[in-house]
Amino acid sequence: MKISDNLSEQEIEGLLKNFYQYFETGYIFEDFLKEYLLKIGLDEVEVTQRSRDGGIDLKAIRKGVGNFSEIDTIHYYIQAKKYAPNNSIGVKTIRELKGTIPFGYKGMLITTAHFTDDAYKESLNDPSKPAVLIDGKLLITSCIDNEIGFIFKPIFSKIEMDFILNKNENKSNKTKIEYIEKTITKNDIRARIISLPSSIKKELSSLNSIDVIINENDHYHLTIDKSHSYLAKVTKIFKKYGMLTEDKIGTPKKSKWYYDIKNKVIHLIIGD
């Protein structure tokens, strides 16, 4: 579960107000966004020359994967708008941003305010120049969940303790299963693969594909790569379980693995 999931709408609005008031100028907000974008996985983030209002404030890239890193790199032109949270940004601003984007690049507009419904529609109406919109609430929850500018006091949770102590118990037959725990990383998500635990790799050396049951509910038949190191064609899984947004922002998650040798099935538990 994400930290922000435990917050009420009112609490998020209060935090957003404090967040907005912290930045004395738009320039300070831009400097913060440089560090924020680096922390969420973008690269070569730079604040552009502050020569004119309405221009591009930052540039960044998201590198591609492996041998395709140059071909698959995404370039972003980014505008930062430090506006009061109750302000709205409409179609005109989105059009102005898209007018500055070279063909094949993506735009991004990050604000402490919010966007109108028409602004969201405008951001998607030209596939050659898409614009990612991050409003104040999305920005603040992202900062909270990634612990960027926020600290948290530990709270004892009986529910969490119960989960830890019972996490390996198979409720259907009350037998204890020893799961292997690993993180599905940002690199996995970028490469659109799920790396296999080492001990499971050894059991799959003769297989080209495998049945996978996720969270004891969803059944998949997935391809195993030639080196038997990872599961391929998993983009739908990333999207379904909240690891990949439509804007291609990846969120790592904890996972637990168990290989049923007899039935040749991987049981995979993906956490919240």
PDB file of C-alpha atoms in Angstrom:
ATOM      1  CA  MET A   1       0.000   0.000   0.000  1.00  0.00           C
ATOM      2  CA  LYS A   2       1.259   3.479  -0.846  1.00  0.00           C
ATOM      3  CA  ILE A   3       1.752   5.935   2.016  1.00  0.00           C
ATOM      4  CA  SER A   4      -0.598   8.442   0.368  1.00  0.00           C
ATOM      5  CA  ASP A   5      -3.404   5.854   0.332  1.00  0.00           C
ATOM      6  CA  ASN A   6      -3.713   6.348   4.093  1.00  0.00           C
ATOM      7  CA  LEU A   7      -4.365  10.086   3.745  1.00  0.00           C
ATOM      8  CA  SER A   8      -7.761  11.712   3.390  1.00  0.00           C
ATOM      9  CA  GLU A   9      -8.551  14.181   0.630  1.00  0.00           C
ATOM     10  CA  GLN A  10      -8.564  16.949   3.235  1.00  0.00           C
ATOM     11  CA  GLU A  11      -5.115  15.960   4.512  1.00  0.00           C
ATOM     12  CA  ILE A  12      -3.698  15.922   0.978  1.00  0.00           C
ATOM     13  CA  GLU A  13      -5.162  19.378   0.306  1.00  0.00           C
ATOM     14  CA  GLY A  14      -3.559  20.700   3.505  1.00  0.00           C
ATOM     15  CA  LEU A  15      -0.173  19.255   2.587  1.00  0.00           C
ATOM     16  CA  LEU A  16      -0.454  20.672  -0.928  1.00  0.00           C
ATOM     17  CA  LYS A  17      -1.144  24.139   0.503  1.00  0.00           C
ATOM     18  CA  ASN A  18       1.995  23.953   2.692  1.00  0.00           C
ATOM     19  CA  PHE A  19       3.985  22.562  -0.234  1.00  0.00           C
ATOM     20  CA  TYR A  20       2.888  25.439  -2.506  1.00  0.00           C
ATOM     21  CA  GLN A  21       3.629  28.101   0.124  1.00  0.00           C
ATOM     22  CA  TYR A  22       7.149  26.767   0.666  1.00  0.00           C
ATOM     23  CA  PHE A  23       8.303  27.912  -2.779  1.00  0.00           C
ATOM     24  CA  GLU A  24       8.871  31.661  -2.603  1.00  0.00           C
ATOM     25  CA  THR A  25       9.403  31.931  -6.357  1.00  0.00           C
ATOM     26  CA  GLY A  26       8.780  29.923  -9.486  1.00  0.00           C
ATOM     27  CA  TYR A  27      12.546  29.582  -9.896  1.00  0.00           C
ATOM     28  CA  ILE A  28      12.837  27.734  -6.580  1.00  0.00           C
ATOM     29  CA  PHE A  29       9.998  25.459  -7.719  1.00  0.00           C
ATOM     30  CA  GLU A  30      11.936  24.700 -10.921  1.00  0.00           C
ATOM     31  CA  ASP A  31      15.064  23.832  -8.928  1.00  0.00           C
ATOM     32  CA  PHE A  32      13.001  21.450  -6.799  1.00  0.00           C
ATOM     33  CA  LEU A  33      11.522  19.796  -9.886  1.00  0.00           C
ATOM     34  CA  LYS A  34      15.006  19.093 -11.212  1.00  0.00           C
ATOM     35  CA  GLU A  35      15.737  16.951  -8.140  1.00  0.00           C
ATOM     36  CA  TYR A  36      12.231  15.455  -8.160  1.00  0.00           C
ATOM     37  CA  LEU A  37      12.513  14.297 -11.779  1.00  0.00           C
ATOM     38  CA  LEU A  38      15.901  12.708 -11.119  1.00  0.00           C
ATOM     39  CA  LYS A  39      14.505  10.828  -8.129  1.00  0.00           C
ATOM     40  CA  ILE A  40      11.578   9.385 -10.110  1.00  0.00           C
ATOM     41  CA  GLY A  41      13.880   8.032 -12.796  1.00  0.00           C
ATOM     42  CA  LEU A  42      14.466  10.676 -15.473  1.00  0.00           C
ATOM     43  CA  ASP A  43      18.010  11.483 -16.574  1.00  0.00           C
ATOM     44  CA  GLU A  44      20.025  14.460 -17.809  1.00  0.00           C
ATOM     45  CA  VAL A  45      17.579  16.853 -16.159  1.00  0.00           C
ATOM     46  CA  GLU A  46      18.545  20.485 -16.621  1.00  0.00           C
ATOM     47  CA  VAL A  47      16.957  23.829 -15.843  1.00  0.00           C
ATOM     48  CA  THR A  48      16.980  25.933 -18.998  1.00  0.00           C
ATOM     49  CA  GLN A  49      17.999  29.575 -19.269  1.00  0.00           C
ATOM     50  CA  ARG A  50      15.456  31.760 -17.545  1.00  0.00           C
ATOM     51  CA  SER A  51      15.031  34.173 -20.406  1.00  0.00           C
ATOM     52  CA  ARG A  52      11.295  34.476 -20.978  1.00  0.00           C
ATOM     53  CA  ASP A  53       8.010  33.580 -19.346  1.00  0.00           C
ATOM     54  CA  GLY A  54       6.025  30.840 -21.072  1.00  0.00           C
ATOM     55  CA  GLY A  55       9.097  29.032 -22.380  1.00  0.00           C
ATOM     56  CA  ILE A  56      10.517  25.632 -21.532  1.00  0.00           C
ATOM     57  CA  ASP A  57      11.731  25.534 -17.924  1.00  0.00           C
ATOM     58  CA  LEU A  58      13.441  22.137 -17.837  1.00  0.00           C
ATOM     59  CA  LYS A  59      14.610  19.417 -20.194  1.00  0.00           C
ATOM     60  CA  ALA A  60      15.057  15.731 -19.412  1.00  0.00           C
ATOM     61  CA  ILE A  61      15.296  12.307 -20.986  1.00  0.00           C
ATOM     62  CA  ARG A  62      14.160   8.811 -20.106  1.00  0.00           C
ATOM     63  CA  LYS A  63      16.794   6.403 -21.385  1.00  0.00           C
ATOM     64  CA  GLY A  64      15.881   3.344 -23.385  1.00  0.00           C
ATOM     65  CA  VAL A  65      16.824  -0.243 -22.642  1.00  0.00           C
ATOM     66  CA  GLY A  66      20.079  -2.072 -23.388  1.00  0.00           C
ATOM     67  CA  ASN A  67      21.253  -1.931 -27.006  1.00  0.00           C
ATOM     68  CA  PHE A  68      18.195   0.162 -27.875  1.00  0.00           C
ATOM     69  CA  SER A  69      19.012   2.929 -25.397  1.00  0.00           C
ATOM     70  CA  GLU A  70      19.671   5.555 -28.069  1.00  0.00           C
ATOM     71  CA  ILE A  71      16.747   4.606 -30.308  1.00  0.00           C
ATOM     72  CA  ASP A  72      14.296   4.227 -27.433  1.00  0.00           C
ATOM     73  CA  THR A  73      15.234   7.374 -25.484  1.00  0.00           C
ATOM     74  CA  ILE A  74      12.341   9.749 -24.765  1.00  0.00           C
ATOM     75  CA  HIS A  75      13.040  13.495 -24.685  1.00  0.00           C
ATOM     76  CA  TYR A  76      10.874  15.751 -22.519  1.00  0.00           C
ATOM     77  CA  TYR A  77      10.325  19.504 -22.709  1.00  0.00           C
ATOM     78  CA  ILE A  78       8.961  20.560 -19.335  1.00  0.00           C
ATOM     79  CA  GLN A  79       7.086  23.599 -18.058  1.00  0.00           C
ATOM     80  CA  ALA A  80       6.716  24.362 -14.351  1.00  0.00           C
ATOM     81  CA  LYS A  81       3.739  26.383 -13.120  1.00  0.00           C
ATOM     82  CA  LYS A  82       3.740  27.453  -9.467  1.00  0.00           C
ATOM     83  CA  TYR A  83       0.107  28.467  -9.179  1.00  0.00           C
ATOM     84  CA  ALA A  84      -2.219  28.493  -6.176  1.00  0.00           C
ATOM     85  CA  PRO A  85      -3.813  25.043  -5.704  1.00  0.00           C
ATOM     86  CA  ASN A  86      -7.325  26.385  -6.351  1.00  0.00           C
ATOM     87  CA  ASN A  87      -6.310  27.784  -9.753  1.00  0.00           C
ATOM     88  CA  SER A  88      -7.053  25.878 -12.947  1.00  0.00           C
ATOM     89  CA  ILE A  89      -4.987  25.515 -16.110  1.00  0.00           C
ATOM     90  CA  GLY A  90      -6.886  25.295 -19.363  1.00  0.00           C
ATOM     91  CA  VAL A  91      -6.497  24.442 -23.024  1.00  0.00           C
ATOM     92  CA  LYS A  92      -4.569  27.587 -24.002  1.00  0.00           C
ATOM     93  CA  THR A  93      -1.592  26.751 -21.780  1.00  0.00           C
ATOM     94  CA  ILE A  94      -1.431  23.180 -23.088  1.00  0.00           C
ATOM     95  CA  ARG A  95      -1.490  24.386 -26.698  1.00  0.00           C
ATOM     96  CA  GLU A  96       1.310  26.852 -25.976  1.00  0.00           C
ATOM     97  CA  LEU A  97       3.409  24.054 -24.472  1.00  0.00           C
ATOM     98  CA  LYS A  98       2.793  21.743 -27.424  1.00  0.00           C
ATOM     99  CA  GLY A  99       3.736  24.560 -29.780  1.00  0.00           C
ATOM    100  CA  THR A 100       7.274  24.500 -28.367  1.00  0.00           C
ATOM    101  CA  ILE A 101       7.778  20.725 -28.630  1.00  0.00           C
ATOM    102  CA  PRO A 102       9.848  19.399 -31.567  1.00  0.00           C
ATOM    103  CA  PHE A 103       8.367  16.488 -33.509  1.00  0.00           C
ATOM    104  CA  GLY A 104       8.946  13.196 -31.726  1.00  0.00           C
ATOM    105  CA  TYR A 105       9.453  14.800 -28.316  1.00  0.00           C
ATOM    106  CA  LYS A 106       7.057  14.790 -25.366  1.00  0.00           C
ATOM    107  CA  GLY A 107       5.848  17.707 -23.337  1.00  0.00           C
ATOM    108  CA  MET A 108       5.349  17.718 -19.592  1.00  0.00           C
ATOM    109  CA  LEU A 109       3.580  20.329 -17.489  1.00  0.00           C
ATOM    110  CA  ILE A 110       3.953  20.145 -13.716  1.00  0.00           C
ATOM    111  CA  THR A 111       1.929  22.461 -11.508  1.00  0.00           C
ATOM    112  CA  THR A 112       0.739  23.011  -7.958  1.00  0.00           C
ATOM    113  CA  ALA A 113      -2.685  23.899  -9.399  1.00  0.00           C
ATOM    114  CA  HIS A 114      -5.101  21.628 -11.316  1.00  0.00           C
ATOM    115  CA  PHE A 115      -6.137  21.092 -14.955  1.00  0.00           C
ATOM    116  CA  THR A 116      -9.530  21.419 -16.587  1.00  0.00           C
ATOM    117  CA  ASP A 117     -11.087  18.399 -18.295  1.00  0.00           C
ATOM    118  CA  ASP A 118     -10.550  20.089 -21.663  1.00  0.00           C
ATOM    119  CA  ALA A 119      -6.858  20.547 -20.840  1.00  0.00           C
ATOM    120  CA  TYR A 120      -6.483  16.782 -20.363  1.00  0.00           C
ATOM    121  CA  LYS A 121      -8.216  16.161 -23.700  1.00  0.00           C
ATOM    122  CA  GLU A 122      -5.969  18.695 -25.433  1.00  0.00           C
ATOM    123  CA  SER A 123      -2.852  16.994 -24.031  1.00  0.00           C
ATOM    124  CA  LEU A 124      -3.714  13.803 -25.945  1.00  0.00           C
ATOM    125  CA  ASN A 125      -5.241  15.036 -29.196  1.00  0.00           C
ATOM    126  CA  ASP A 126      -1.979  14.992 -31.199  1.00  0.00           C
ATOM    127  CA  PRO A 127      -0.109  11.659 -30.818  1.00  0.00           C
ATOM    128  CA  SER A 128       3.030  13.176 -32.364  1.00  0.00           C
ATOM    129  CA  LYS A 129       3.241  15.734 -29.524  1.00  0.00           C
ATOM    130  CA  PRO A 130       1.739  14.209 -26.373  1.00  0.00           C
ATOM    131  CA  ALA A 131       1.915  16.152 -23.122  1.00  0.00           C
ATOM    132  CA  VAL A 132       2.131  14.589 -19.666  1.00  0.00           C
ATOM    133  CA  LEU A 133       0.114  16.586 -17.117  1.00  0.00           C
ATOM    134  CA  ILE A 134       1.005  16.406 -13.419  1.00  0.00           C
ATOM    135  CA  ASP A 135      -1.303  18.460 -11.216  1.00  0.00           C
ATOM    136  CA  GLY A 136      -0.765  19.498  -7.616  1.00  0.00           C
ATOM    137  CA  LYS A 137      -2.430  16.481  -6.018  1.00  0.00           C
ATOM    138  CA  LEU A 138      -0.597  13.996  -8.240  1.00  0.00           C
ATOM    139  CA  LEU A 139       2.700  15.786  -7.552  1.00  0.00           C
ATOM    140  CA  ILE A 140       2.160  15.847  -3.797  1.00  0.00           C
ATOM    141  CA  THR A 141       1.166  12.167  -3.561  1.00  0.00           C
ATOM    142  CA  SER A 142       4.165  11.213  -5.706  1.00  0.00           C
ATOM    143  CA  CYS A 143       6.456  13.174  -3.371  1.00  0.00           C
ATOM    144  CA  ILE A 144       4.856  11.520  -0.333  1.00  0.00           C
ATOM    145  CA  ASP A 145       5.147   7.990  -1.728  1.00  0.00           C
ATOM    146  CA  ASN A 146       8.757   8.550  -2.804  1.00  0.00           C
ATOM    147  CA  GLU A 147       9.608  10.373   0.459  1.00  0.00           C
ATOM    148  CA  ILE A 148      10.722  13.506  -1.363  1.00  0.00           C
ATOM    149  CA  GLY A 149      10.412  16.392   1.095  1.00  0.00           C
ATOM    150  CA  PHE A 150       8.266  14.390   3.544  1.00  0.00           C
ATOM    151  CA  ILE A 151       9.122  12.410   6.673  1.00  0.00           C
ATOM    152  CA  PHE A 152       6.941   9.942   8.534  1.00  0.00           C
ATOM    153  CA  LYS A 153       6.700   8.770  12.130  1.00  0.00           C
ATOM    154  CA  PRO A 154       6.586   5.002  12.656  1.00  0.00           C
ATOM    155  CA  ILE A 155       3.194   3.679  13.780  1.00  0.00           C
ATOM    156  CA  PHE A 156       2.739   0.171  15.173  1.00  0.00           C
ATOM    157  CA  SER A 157       0.234  -1.775  13.076  1.00  0.00           C
ATOM    158  CA  LYS A 158      -1.269  -5.038  14.308  1.00  0.00           C
ATOM    159  CA  ILE A 159      -2.545  -5.693  10.778  1.00  0.00           C
ATOM    160  CA  GLU A 160       0.968  -5.434   9.345  1.00  0.00           C
ATOM    161  CA  MET A 161       2.375  -7.687  12.079  1.00  0.00           C
ATOM    162  CA  ASP A 162      -0.319 -10.278  11.424  1.00  0.00           C
ATOM    163  CA  PHE A 163       0.530 -10.150   7.734  1.00  0.00           C
ATOM    164  CA  ILE A 164       4.231 -10.703   8.414  1.00  0.00           C
ATOM    165  CA  LEU A 165       3.611 -13.666  10.709  1.00  0.00           C
ATOM    166  CA  ASN A 166       1.039 -15.292   8.440  1.00  0.00           C
ATOM    167  CA  LYS A 167       2.477 -14.293   5.071  1.00  0.00           C
ATOM    168  CA  ASN A 168       3.703 -17.793   4.183  1.00  0.00           C
ATOM    169  CA  GLU A 169       0.551 -19.636   5.209  1.00  0.00           C
ATOM    170  CA  ASN A 170      -1.520 -21.141   2.436  1.00  0.00           C
ATOM    171  CA  LYS A 171      -5.065 -20.687   3.742  1.00  0.00           C
ATOM    172  CA  SER A 172      -6.528 -23.461   1.580  1.00  0.00           C
ATOM    173  CA  ASN A 173      -4.583 -26.283   3.209  1.00  0.00           C
ATOM    174  CA  LYS A 174      -2.876 -24.581   6.166  1.00  0.00           C
ATOM    175  CA  THR A 175       0.566 -25.700   4.969  1.00  0.00           C
ATOM    176  CA  LYS A 176       3.487 -23.342   5.146  1.00  0.00           C
ATOM    177  CA  ILE A 177       5.028 -22.289   1.854  1.00  0.00           C
ATOM    178  CA  GLU A 178       8.491 -20.775   1.741  1.00  0.00           C
ATOM    179  CA  TYR A 179       8.205 -17.865  -0.639  1.00  0.00           C
ATOM    180  CA  ILE A 180      11.169 -16.123  -2.244  1.00  0.00           C
ATOM    181  CA  GLU A 181      10.899 -12.362  -1.820  1.00  0.00           C
ATOM    182  CA  LYS A 182      12.332  -9.903  -4.339  1.00  0.00           C
ATOM    183  CA  THR A 183      11.616  -6.482  -5.767  1.00  0.00           C
ATOM    184  CA  ILE A 184      10.279  -5.917  -9.267  1.00  0.00           C
ATOM    185  CA  THR A 185      12.616  -3.017 -10.011  1.00  0.00           C
ATOM    186  CA  LYS A 186      12.403   0.113 -12.130  1.00  0.00           C
ATOM    187  CA  ASN A 187      14.895  -1.497 -14.514  1.00  0.00           C
ATOM    188  CA  ASP A 188      12.532  -4.461 -14.906  1.00  0.00           C
ATOM    189  CA  ILE A 189       9.651  -2.113 -15.632  1.00  0.00           C
ATOM    190  CA  ARG A 190      11.633  -0.060 -18.142  1.00  0.00           C
ATOM    191  CA  ALA A 191      12.715  -3.229 -19.960  1.00  0.00           C
ATOM    192  CA  ARG A 192       9.162  -4.651 -19.792  1.00  0.00           C
ATOM    193  CA  ILE A 193      10.424  -7.840 -18.138  1.00  0.00           C
ATOM    194  CA  ILE A 194      10.155  -9.536 -14.742  1.00  0.00           C
ATOM    195  CA  SER A 195      13.486 -10.971 -13.572  1.00  0.00           C
ATOM    196  CA  LEU A 196      13.262 -14.494 -12.171  1.00  0.00           C
ATOM    197  CA  PRO A 197      14.653 -15.408  -8.723  1.00  0.00           C
ATOM    198  CA  SER A 198      17.892 -17.384  -9.076  1.00  0.00           C
ATOM    199  CA  SER A 199      16.554 -20.547  -7.453  1.00  0.00           C
ATOM    200  CA  ILE A 200      13.549 -20.634  -9.793  1.00  0.00           C
ATOM    201  CA  LYS A 201      15.720 -20.068 -12.887  1.00  0.00           C
ATOM    202  CA  LYS A 202      17.415 -23.412 -12.261  1.00  0.00           C
ATOM    203  CA  GLU A 203      14.084 -25.227 -12.378  1.00  0.00           C
ATOM    204  CA  LEU A 204      13.059 -23.703 -15.720  1.00  0.00           C
ATOM    205  CA  SER A 205      16.101 -24.572 -17.847  1.00  0.00           C
ATOM    206  CA  SER A 206      14.113 -26.875 -20.156  1.00  0.00           C
ATOM    207  CA  LEU A 207      11.069 -24.602 -20.561  1.00  0.00           C
ATOM    208  CA  ASN A 208      10.314 -21.825 -23.063  1.00  0.00           C
ATOM    209  CA  SER A 209       7.138 -20.667 -21.333  1.00  0.00           C
ATOM    210  CA  ILE A 210       5.420 -21.101 -17.994  1.00  0.00           C
ATOM    211  CA  ASP A 211       2.013 -20.759 -16.340  1.00  0.00           C
ATOM    212  CA  VAL A 212       1.956 -17.977 -13.755  1.00  0.00           C
ATOM    213  CA  ILE A 213      -0.772 -17.351 -11.186  1.00  0.00           C
ATOM    214  CA  ILE A 214      -0.658 -13.820  -9.782  1.00  0.00           C
ATOM    215  CA  ASN A 215      -2.157 -13.082  -6.366  1.00  0.00           C
ATOM    216  CA  GLU A 216      -3.890 -16.492  -6.512  1.00  0.00           C
ATOM    217  CA  ASN A 217      -6.419 -15.036  -8.934  1.00  0.00           C
ATOM    218  CA  ASP A 218      -5.084 -14.057 -12.362  1.00  0.00           C
ATOM    219  CA  HIS A 219      -3.703 -16.756 -14.665  1.00  0.00           C
ATOM    220  CA  TYR A 220      -1.102 -16.004 -17.362  1.00  0.00           C
ATOM    221  CA  HIS A 221       1.015 -18.072 -19.731  1.00  0.00           C
ATOM    222  CA  LEU A 222       4.278 -16.149 -20.113  1.00  0.00           C
ATOM    223  CA  THR A 223       7.355 -16.471 -22.311  1.00  0.00           C
ATOM    224  CA  ILE A 224      10.732 -17.278 -20.740  1.00  0.00           C
ATOM    225  CA  ASP A 225      13.755 -15.693 -22.438  1.00  0.00           C
ATOM    226  CA  LYS A 226      16.513 -17.846 -23.940  1.00  0.00           C
ATOM    227  CA  SER A 227      18.828 -17.283 -20.979  1.00  0.00           C
ATOM    228  CA  HIS A 228      16.015 -18.280 -18.598  1.00  0.00           C
ATOM    229  CA  SER A 229      16.609 -15.063 -16.666  1.00  0.00           C
ATOM    230  CA  TYR A 230      13.259 -13.326 -16.981  1.00  0.00           C
ATOM    231  CA  LEU A 231       9.605 -13.453 -18.006  1.00  0.00           C
ATOM    232  CA  ALA A 232       8.754 -11.446 -21.116  1.00  0.00           C
ATOM    233  CA  LYS A 233       5.618  -9.783 -22.535  1.00  0.00           C
ATOM    234  CA  VAL A 234       4.508  -8.509 -19.149  1.00  0.00           C
ATOM    235  CA  THR A 235       3.397  -4.932 -19.955  1.00  0.00           C
ATOM    236  CA  LYS A 236      -0.265  -5.746 -19.244  1.00  0.00           C
ATOM    237  CA  ILE A 237       0.713  -7.102 -15.837  1.00  0.00           C
ATOM    238  CA  PHE A 238       2.653  -3.933 -14.984  1.00  0.00           C
ATOM    239  CA  LYS A 239      -0.347  -1.788 -15.902  1.00  0.00           C
ATOM    240  CA  LYS A 240      -2.895  -3.955 -14.084  1.00  0.00           C
ATOM    241  CA  TYR A 241      -0.933  -4.006 -10.847  1.00  0.00           C
ATOM    242  CA  GLY A 242      -0.085  -0.291 -10.806  1.00  0.00           C
ATOM    243  CA  MET A 243       3.574  -0.563 -11.744  1.00  0.00           C
ATOM    244  CA  LEU A 244       3.314   1.307 -15.062  1.00  0.00           C
ATOM    245  CA  THR A 245       1.121   4.340 -15.753  1.00  0.00           C
ATOM    246  CA  GLU A 246      -0.128   5.476 -19.142  1.00  0.00           C
ATOM    247  CA  ASP A 247       2.608   8.130 -18.956  1.00  0.00           C
ATOM    248  CA  LYS A 248       5.168   5.290 -18.660  1.00  0.00           C
ATOM    249  CA  ILE A 249       6.114   6.153 -15.085  1.00  0.00           C
ATOM    250  CA  GLY A 250       7.291   2.995 -13.324  1.00  0.00           C
ATOM    251  CA  THR A 251       6.666   2.112  -9.677  1.00  0.00           C
ATOM    252  CA  PRO A 252       8.723  -0.761  -8.197  1.00  0.00           C
ATOM    253  CA  LYS A 253       6.869  -3.278  -6.036  1.00  0.00           C
ATOM    254  CA  LYS A 254       7.737  -6.050  -3.636  1.00  0.00           C
ATOM    255  CA  SER A 255       6.889  -9.558  -4.805  1.00  0.00           C
ATOM    256  CA  LYS A 256       6.846 -13.104  -3.422  1.00  0.00           C
ATOM    257  CA  TRP A 257       7.549 -16.193  -5.532  1.00  0.00           C
ATOM    258  CA  TYR A 258       6.879 -19.896  -5.198  1.00  0.00           C
ATOM    259  CA  TYR A 259       7.456 -22.524  -7.897  1.00  0.00           C
ATOM    260  CA  ASP A 260       5.168 -25.560  -7.845  1.00  0.00           C
ATOM    261  CA  ILE A 261       7.516 -28.134  -9.402  1.00  0.00           C
ATOM    262  CA  LYS A 262       4.884 -30.848  -9.638  1.00  0.00           C
ATOM    263  CA  ASN A 263       2.414 -28.753 -11.662  1.00  0.00           C
ATOM    264  CA  LYS A 264       5.035 -26.499 -13.291  1.00  0.00           C
ATOM    265  CA  VAL A 265       3.328 -23.303 -12.137  1.00  0.00           C
ATOM    266  CA  ILE A 266       4.809 -20.121 -10.681  1.00  0.00           C
ATOM    267  CA  HIS A 267       2.774 -18.512  -7.902  1.00  0.00           C
ATOM    268  CA  LEU A 268       3.556 -14.793  -7.797  1.00  0.00           C
ATOM    269  CA  ILE A 269       2.263 -12.391  -5.158  1.00  0.00           C
ATOM    270  CA  ILE A 270       2.595  -8.704  -6.074  1.00  0.00           C
ATOM    271  CA  GLY A 271       2.272  -6.297  -3.136  1.00  0.00           C
ATOM    272  CA  ASP A 272       0.298  -3.053  -2.950  1.00  0.00           C
TER     273      ASP A 272
END
